[in-house]
CSV table of C-alpha atoms in Angstrom, one decimal:
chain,number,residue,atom,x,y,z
A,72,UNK,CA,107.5,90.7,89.2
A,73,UNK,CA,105.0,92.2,91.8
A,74,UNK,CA,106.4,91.8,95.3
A,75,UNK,CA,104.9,90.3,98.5
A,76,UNK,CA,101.4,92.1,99.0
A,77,UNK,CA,99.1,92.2,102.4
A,78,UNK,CA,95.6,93.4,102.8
A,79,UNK,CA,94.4,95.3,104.8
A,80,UNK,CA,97.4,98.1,105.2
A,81,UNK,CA,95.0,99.0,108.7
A,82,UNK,CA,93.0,97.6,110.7
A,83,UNK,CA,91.2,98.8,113.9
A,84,UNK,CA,89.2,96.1,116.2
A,85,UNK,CA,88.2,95.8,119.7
A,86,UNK,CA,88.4,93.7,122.1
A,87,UNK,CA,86.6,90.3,121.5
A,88,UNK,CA,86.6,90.4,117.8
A,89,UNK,CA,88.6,88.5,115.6
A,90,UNK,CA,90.5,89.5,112.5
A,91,UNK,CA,91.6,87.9,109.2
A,92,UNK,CA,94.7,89.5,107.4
A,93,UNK,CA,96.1,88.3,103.9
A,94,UNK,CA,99.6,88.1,102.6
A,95,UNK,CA,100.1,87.3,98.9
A,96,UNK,CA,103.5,85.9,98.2
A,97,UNK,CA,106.0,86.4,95.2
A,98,UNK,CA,104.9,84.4,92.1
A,99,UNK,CA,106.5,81.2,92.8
A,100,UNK,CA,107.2,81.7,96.2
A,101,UNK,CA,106.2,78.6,97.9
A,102,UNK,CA,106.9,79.6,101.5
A,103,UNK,CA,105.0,82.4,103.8
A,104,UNK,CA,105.9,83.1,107.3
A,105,UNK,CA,104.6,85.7,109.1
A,106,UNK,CA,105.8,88.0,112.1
A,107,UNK,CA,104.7,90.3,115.1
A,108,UNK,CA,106.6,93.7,115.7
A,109,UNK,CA,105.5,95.7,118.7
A,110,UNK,CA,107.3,98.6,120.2
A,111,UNK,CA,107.8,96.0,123.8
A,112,UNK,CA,109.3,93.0,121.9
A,113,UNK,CA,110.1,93.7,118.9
A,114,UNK,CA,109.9,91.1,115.7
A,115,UNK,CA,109.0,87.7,116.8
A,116,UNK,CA,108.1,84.8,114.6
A,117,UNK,CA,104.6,83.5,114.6
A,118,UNK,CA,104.7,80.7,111.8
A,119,UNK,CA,105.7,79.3,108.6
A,120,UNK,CA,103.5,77.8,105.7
A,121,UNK,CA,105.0,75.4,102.4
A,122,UNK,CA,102.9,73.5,100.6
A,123,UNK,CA,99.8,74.6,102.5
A,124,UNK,CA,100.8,73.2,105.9
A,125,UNK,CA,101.8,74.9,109.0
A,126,UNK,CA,105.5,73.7,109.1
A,127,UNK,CA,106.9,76.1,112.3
A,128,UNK,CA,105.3,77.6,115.2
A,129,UNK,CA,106.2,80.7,117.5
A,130,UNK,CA,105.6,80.7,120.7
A,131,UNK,CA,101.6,82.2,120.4
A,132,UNK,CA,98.6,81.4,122.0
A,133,UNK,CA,96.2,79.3,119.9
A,134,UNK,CA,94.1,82.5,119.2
A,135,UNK,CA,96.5,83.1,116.5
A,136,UNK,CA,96.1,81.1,113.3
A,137,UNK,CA,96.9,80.3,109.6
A,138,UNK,CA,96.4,79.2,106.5
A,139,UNK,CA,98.1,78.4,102.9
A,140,UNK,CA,96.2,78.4,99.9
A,141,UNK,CA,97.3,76.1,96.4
A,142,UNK,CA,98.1,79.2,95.1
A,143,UNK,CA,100.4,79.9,97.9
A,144,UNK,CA,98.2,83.0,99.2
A,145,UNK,CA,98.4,82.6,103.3
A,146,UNK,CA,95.4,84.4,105.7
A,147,UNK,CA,96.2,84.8,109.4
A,148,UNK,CA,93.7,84.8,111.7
A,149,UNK,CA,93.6,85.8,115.8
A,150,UNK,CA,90.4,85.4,117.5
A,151,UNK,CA,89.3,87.1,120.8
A,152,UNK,CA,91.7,90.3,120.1
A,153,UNK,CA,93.1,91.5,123.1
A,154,UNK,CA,95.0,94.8,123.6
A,155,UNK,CA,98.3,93.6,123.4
A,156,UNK,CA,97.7,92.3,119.5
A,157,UNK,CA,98.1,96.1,118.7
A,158,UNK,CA,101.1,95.4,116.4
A,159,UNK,CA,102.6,95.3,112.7
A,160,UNK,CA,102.0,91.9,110.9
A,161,UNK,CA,104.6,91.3,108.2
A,162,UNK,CA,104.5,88.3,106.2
A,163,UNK,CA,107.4,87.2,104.0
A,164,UNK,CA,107.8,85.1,101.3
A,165,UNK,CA,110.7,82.7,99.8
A,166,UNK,CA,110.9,80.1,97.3
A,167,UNK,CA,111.6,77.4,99.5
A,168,UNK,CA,112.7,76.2,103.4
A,169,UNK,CA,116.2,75.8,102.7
A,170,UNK,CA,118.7,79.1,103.2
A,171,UNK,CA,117.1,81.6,100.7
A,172,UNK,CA,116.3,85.2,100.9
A,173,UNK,CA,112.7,86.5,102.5
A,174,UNK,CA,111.1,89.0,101.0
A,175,UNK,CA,108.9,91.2,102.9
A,176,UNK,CA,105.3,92.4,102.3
A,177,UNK,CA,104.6,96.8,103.7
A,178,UNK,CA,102.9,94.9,106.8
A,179,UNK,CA,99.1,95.5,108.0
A,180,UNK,CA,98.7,98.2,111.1
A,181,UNK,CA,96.5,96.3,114.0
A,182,UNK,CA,95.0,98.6,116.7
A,183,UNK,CA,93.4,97.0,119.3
A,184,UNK,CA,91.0,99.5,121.1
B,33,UNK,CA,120.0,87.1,127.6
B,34,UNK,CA,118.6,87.6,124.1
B,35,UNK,CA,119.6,85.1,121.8
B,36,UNK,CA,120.5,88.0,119.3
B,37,UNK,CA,122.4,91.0,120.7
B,38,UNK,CA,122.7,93.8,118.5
B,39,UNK,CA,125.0,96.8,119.0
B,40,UNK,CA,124.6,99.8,119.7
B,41,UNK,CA,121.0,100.4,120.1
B,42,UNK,CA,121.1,103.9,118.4
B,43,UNK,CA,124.1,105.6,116.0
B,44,UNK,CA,123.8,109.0,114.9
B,45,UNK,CA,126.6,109.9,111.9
B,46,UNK,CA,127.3,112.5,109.5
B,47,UNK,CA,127.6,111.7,105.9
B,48,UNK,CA,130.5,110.3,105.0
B,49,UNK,CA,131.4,108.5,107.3
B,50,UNK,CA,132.6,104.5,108.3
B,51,UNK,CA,129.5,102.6,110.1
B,52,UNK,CA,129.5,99.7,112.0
B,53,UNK,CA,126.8,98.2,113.8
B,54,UNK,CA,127.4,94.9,115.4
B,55,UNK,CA,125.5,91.6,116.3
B,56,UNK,CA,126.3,88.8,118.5
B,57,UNK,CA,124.3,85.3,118.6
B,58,UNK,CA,124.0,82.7,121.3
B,59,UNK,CA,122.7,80.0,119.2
B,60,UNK,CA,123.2,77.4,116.7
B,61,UNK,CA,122.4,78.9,113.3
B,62,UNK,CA,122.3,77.9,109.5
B,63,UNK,CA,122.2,81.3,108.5
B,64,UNK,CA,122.4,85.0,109.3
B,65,UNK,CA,120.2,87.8,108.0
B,66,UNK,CA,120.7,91.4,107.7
B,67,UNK,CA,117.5,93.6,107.4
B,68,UNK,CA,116.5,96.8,107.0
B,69,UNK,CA,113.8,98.9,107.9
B,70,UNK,CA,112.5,102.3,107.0
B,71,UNK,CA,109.7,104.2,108.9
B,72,UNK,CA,106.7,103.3,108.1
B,73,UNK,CA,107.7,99.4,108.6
B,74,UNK,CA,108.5,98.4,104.9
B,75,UNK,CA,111.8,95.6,105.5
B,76,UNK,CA,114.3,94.8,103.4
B,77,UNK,CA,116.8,91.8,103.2
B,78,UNK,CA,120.2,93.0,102.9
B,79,UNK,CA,122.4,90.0,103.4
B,80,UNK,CA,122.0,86.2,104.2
B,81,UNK,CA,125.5,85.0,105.9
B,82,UNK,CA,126.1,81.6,106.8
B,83,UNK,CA,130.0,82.1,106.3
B,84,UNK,CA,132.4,84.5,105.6
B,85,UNK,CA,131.9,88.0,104.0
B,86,UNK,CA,129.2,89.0,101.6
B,87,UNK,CA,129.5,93.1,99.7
B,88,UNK,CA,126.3,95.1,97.8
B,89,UNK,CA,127.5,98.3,97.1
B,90,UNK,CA,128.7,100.2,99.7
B,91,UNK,CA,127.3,97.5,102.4
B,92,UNK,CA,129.2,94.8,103.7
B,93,UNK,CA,128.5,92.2,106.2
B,94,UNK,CA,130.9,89.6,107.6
B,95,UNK,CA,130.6,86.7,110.0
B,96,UNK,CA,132.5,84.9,112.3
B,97,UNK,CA,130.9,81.7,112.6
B,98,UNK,CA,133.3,80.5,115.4
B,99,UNK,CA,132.8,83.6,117.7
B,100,UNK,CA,129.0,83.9,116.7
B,101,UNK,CA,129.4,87.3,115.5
B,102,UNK,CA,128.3,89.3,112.8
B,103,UNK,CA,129.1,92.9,111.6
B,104,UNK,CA,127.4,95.0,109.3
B,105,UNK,CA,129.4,98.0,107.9
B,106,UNK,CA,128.2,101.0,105.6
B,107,UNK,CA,130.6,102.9,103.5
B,108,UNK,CA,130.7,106.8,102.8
B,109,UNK,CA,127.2,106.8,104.7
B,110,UNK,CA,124.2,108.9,103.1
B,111,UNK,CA,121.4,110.3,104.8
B,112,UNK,CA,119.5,108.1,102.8
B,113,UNK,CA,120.6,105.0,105.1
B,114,UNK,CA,119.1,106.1,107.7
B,115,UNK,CA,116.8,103.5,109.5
B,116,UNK,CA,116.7,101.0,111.7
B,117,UNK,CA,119.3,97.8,110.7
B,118,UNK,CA,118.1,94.7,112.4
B,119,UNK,CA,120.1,91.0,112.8
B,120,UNK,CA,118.6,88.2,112.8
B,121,UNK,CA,119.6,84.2,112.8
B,122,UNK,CA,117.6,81.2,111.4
B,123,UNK,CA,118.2,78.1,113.3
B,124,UNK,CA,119.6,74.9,111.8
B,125,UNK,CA,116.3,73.0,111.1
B,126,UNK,CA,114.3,75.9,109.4
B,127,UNK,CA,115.9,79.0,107.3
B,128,UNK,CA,112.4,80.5,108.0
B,129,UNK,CA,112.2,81.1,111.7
B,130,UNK,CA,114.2,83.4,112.3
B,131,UNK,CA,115.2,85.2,115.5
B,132,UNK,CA,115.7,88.7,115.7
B,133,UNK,CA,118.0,91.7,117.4
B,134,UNK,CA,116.6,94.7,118.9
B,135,UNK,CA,117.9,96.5,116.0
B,136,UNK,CA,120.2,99.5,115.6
B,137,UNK,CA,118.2,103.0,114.8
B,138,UNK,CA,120.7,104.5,112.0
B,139,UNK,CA,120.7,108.6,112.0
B,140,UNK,CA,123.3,110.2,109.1
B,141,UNK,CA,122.8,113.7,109.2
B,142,UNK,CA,124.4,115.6,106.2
């Protein structure tokens, strides 16, 4: 079974722009959350997506959104990138909301310049 | 205060031995995650605790729901477990938002 894949693996924007990233969960897998890490503060939640609705939200500005396909497939998107979005974006996938294992995709590489 | 405190920051070890990295939680929780990560940011799900004492190998991971404290020991470490081991808790309404340590940077030199 092919794990949790995201695309791009790297990104670089600049300031203004907006960016799209894609996580593609484990066949199945009907949840998708997705995460921050930066070297300052570390892995923080951003949001969770079952059954194509945003079911959780971090504590993000509204420049950062999502999405959950029928097939499961989840895009995030944050507009008007600012430096501090430099970061690794993971997603992870599970097959539901109640206590179950999340399985992590390699992440995609932000740089802000 | 951090609502996940992990222990010690940084462990440097030489094979063989007995590793113990610990994590301490402030918050309600439904369940506890151990995770780990190599460089070049790839993470991996070790455990999910909610009670008890869970074993994969030479990894074990026990949790003391009453004192809000976890521990995650590694037996006859191997250079190859080195990388940063991180805790983190899901709160009692969603398994999927979890919180997260600082994480524990794991060295085992041969």
């Amino acid at each position: 079974k092919a794990g949790v894949t995201q695309t791009p693996r790297y990104l670089i924007k600049t300031r203004g722009q907006q960016v799209t990233l894609s996580c593609s969960p484990i066949s199945g897998h009907r949840s998708v959350s997705w995460y921050q890490q930066t070297p300052g503060q570390g892995l923080q939640f951003l949001f969770e997506y079952f059954s194509e609705t945003q079911r959780n939200k971090g504590n993000f500005p509204g420049r950062f959104s999502g999405r959950q396909f029928s097939n499961s497939r989840s895009e995030m998107n944050v507009s008007t990138l600012e430096l501090g979005d430099s970061a690794l974006y993971l997603c992870a996938s599970s097959l539901s909301r109640e206590a179950d294992t999340q399985y992590f995709g390699p992440g995609t590489r932000l740089t802000v310049l | 205060k951090n609502e996940v405190e992990q222990s010690p920051q940084n462990l440097t070890a030489q094979e063989g031995e007995f590793i113990t990295i610990n994590c301490s939680y402030s918050v309600g929780i439904s369940a506890l995650h151990w995770l780990q990560q190599h460089p070049g940011g790839g993470i991996v799900s070790l455990f999910m605790l909610s009670s008890g004492k869970k074993k994969h190998g030479r990894l074990i991971a026990t949790i003391n729901i009453q004192e809000k404290h976890s521990s995650l020991h590694i037996t006859a470490s191997h250079p190859r477990d080195s990388a940063v081991y991180i805790c983190a808790v899901s709160p009692p309404y969603n398994n999927n938002d979890m919180r997260f340590g600082a994480g524990t940077r794991l060295t085992v030199k041969p």
